[in-house]
PDB file of C-alpha atoms in Angstrom:
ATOM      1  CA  UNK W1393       0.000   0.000   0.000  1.00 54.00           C
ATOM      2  CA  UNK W1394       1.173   3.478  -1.075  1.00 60.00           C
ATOM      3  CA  UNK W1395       1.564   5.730   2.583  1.00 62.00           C
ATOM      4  CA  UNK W1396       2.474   8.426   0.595  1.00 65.00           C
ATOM      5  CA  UNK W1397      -0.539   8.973  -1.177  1.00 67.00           C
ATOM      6  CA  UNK W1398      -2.374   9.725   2.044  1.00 71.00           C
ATOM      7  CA  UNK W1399      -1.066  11.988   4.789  1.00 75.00           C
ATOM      8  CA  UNK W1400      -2.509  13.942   8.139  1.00 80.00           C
ATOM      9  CA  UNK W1401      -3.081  17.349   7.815  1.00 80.00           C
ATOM     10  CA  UNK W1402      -5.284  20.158   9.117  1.00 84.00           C
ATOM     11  CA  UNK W1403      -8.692  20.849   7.493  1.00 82.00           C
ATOM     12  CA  UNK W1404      -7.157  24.538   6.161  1.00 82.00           C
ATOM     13  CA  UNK W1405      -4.373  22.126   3.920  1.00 80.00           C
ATOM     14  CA  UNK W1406      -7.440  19.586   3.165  1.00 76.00           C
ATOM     15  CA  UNK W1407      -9.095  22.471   1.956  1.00 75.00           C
ATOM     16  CA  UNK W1408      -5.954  23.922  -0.058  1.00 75.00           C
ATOM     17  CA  UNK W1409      -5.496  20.266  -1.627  1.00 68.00           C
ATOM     18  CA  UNK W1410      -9.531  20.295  -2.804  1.00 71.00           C
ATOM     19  CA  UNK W1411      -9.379  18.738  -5.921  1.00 65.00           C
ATOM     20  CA  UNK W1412     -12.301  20.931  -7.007  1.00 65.00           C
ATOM     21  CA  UNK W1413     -12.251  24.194  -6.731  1.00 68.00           C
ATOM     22  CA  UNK W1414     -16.042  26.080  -5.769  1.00 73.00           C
ATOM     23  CA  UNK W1415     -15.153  28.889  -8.007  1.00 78.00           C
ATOM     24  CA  UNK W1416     -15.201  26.693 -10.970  1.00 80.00           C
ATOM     25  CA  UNK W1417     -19.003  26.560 -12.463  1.00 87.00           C
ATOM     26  CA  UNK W1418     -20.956  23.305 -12.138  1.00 87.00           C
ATOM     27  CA  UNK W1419     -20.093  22.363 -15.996  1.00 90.00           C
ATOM     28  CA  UNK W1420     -16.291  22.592 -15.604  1.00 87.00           C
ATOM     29  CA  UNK W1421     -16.425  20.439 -12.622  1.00 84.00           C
ATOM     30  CA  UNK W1422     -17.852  17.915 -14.175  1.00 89.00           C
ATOM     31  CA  UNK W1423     -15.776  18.325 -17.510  1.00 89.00           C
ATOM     32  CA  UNK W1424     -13.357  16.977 -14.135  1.00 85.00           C
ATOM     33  CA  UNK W1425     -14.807  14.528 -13.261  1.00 88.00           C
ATOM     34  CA  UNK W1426     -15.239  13.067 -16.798  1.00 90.00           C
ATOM     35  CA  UNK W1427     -11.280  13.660 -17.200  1.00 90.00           C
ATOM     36  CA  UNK W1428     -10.650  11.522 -14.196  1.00 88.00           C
ATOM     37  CA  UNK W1429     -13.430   9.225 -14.741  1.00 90.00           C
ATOM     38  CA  UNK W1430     -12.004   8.363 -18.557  1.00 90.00           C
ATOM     39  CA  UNK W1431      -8.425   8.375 -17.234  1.00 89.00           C
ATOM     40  CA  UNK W1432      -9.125   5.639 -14.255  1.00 90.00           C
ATOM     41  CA  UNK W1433     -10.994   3.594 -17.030  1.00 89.00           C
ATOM     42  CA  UNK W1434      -8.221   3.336 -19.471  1.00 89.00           C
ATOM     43  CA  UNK W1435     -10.676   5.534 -21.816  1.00 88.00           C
ATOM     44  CA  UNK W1436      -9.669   8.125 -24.035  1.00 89.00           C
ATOM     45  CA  UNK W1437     -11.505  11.802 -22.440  1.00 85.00           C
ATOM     46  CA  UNK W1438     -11.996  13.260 -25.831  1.00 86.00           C
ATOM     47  CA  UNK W1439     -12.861  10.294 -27.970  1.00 87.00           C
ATOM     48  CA  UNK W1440     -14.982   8.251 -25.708  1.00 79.00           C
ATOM     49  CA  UNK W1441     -16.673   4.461 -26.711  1.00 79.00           C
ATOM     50  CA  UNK W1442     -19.958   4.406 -28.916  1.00 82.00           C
ATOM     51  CA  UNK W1443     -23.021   3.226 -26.888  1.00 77.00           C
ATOM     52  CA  UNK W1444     -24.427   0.310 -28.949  1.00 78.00           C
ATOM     53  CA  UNK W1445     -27.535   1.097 -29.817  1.00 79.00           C
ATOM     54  CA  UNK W1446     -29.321  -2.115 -30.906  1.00 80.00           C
ATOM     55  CA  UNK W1447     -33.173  -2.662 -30.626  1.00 75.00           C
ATOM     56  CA  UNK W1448     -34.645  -5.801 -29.283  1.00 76.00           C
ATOM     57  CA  UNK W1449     -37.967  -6.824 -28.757  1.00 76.00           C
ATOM     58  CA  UNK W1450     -39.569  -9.662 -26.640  1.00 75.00           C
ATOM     59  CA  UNK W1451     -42.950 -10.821 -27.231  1.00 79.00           C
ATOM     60  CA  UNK W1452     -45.137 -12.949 -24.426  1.00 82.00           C
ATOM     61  CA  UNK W1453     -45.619 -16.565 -25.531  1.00 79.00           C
ATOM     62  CA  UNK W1454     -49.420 -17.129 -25.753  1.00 76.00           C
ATOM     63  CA  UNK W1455     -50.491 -20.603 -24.076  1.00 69.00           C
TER      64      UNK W1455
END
């Protein structure tokens, strides 16, 4: 385990070491959040995977 990803500190560094920031607007943060999502995932951020879109159907069998 990596101790030198976490640390003890005061609420005032916490604070300092927010990741994001309240001055940003609600659209930016989550242009974030979709960075770091993508980036976790192994995904590319500005060419993301195409949903598939296929159409099924299921019908109820009559008895």
């Amino acid at each position: 385990m990596d101790k030198s990803y976490c640390k003890a500190q005061s609420f005032a560094e916490a604070e300092k070491d927010n990741l994001f920031l309240k001055t940003d607007s609600l659209s930016e943060r989550l242009n974030q959040a979709w960075y770091l999502t993508a980036t976790i995932y192994g995904m590319d951020p500005l060419n993301p995977a195409k949903m598939q879109k296929h159409l099924s159907t299921l019908r109820k069998h009559s008895k």
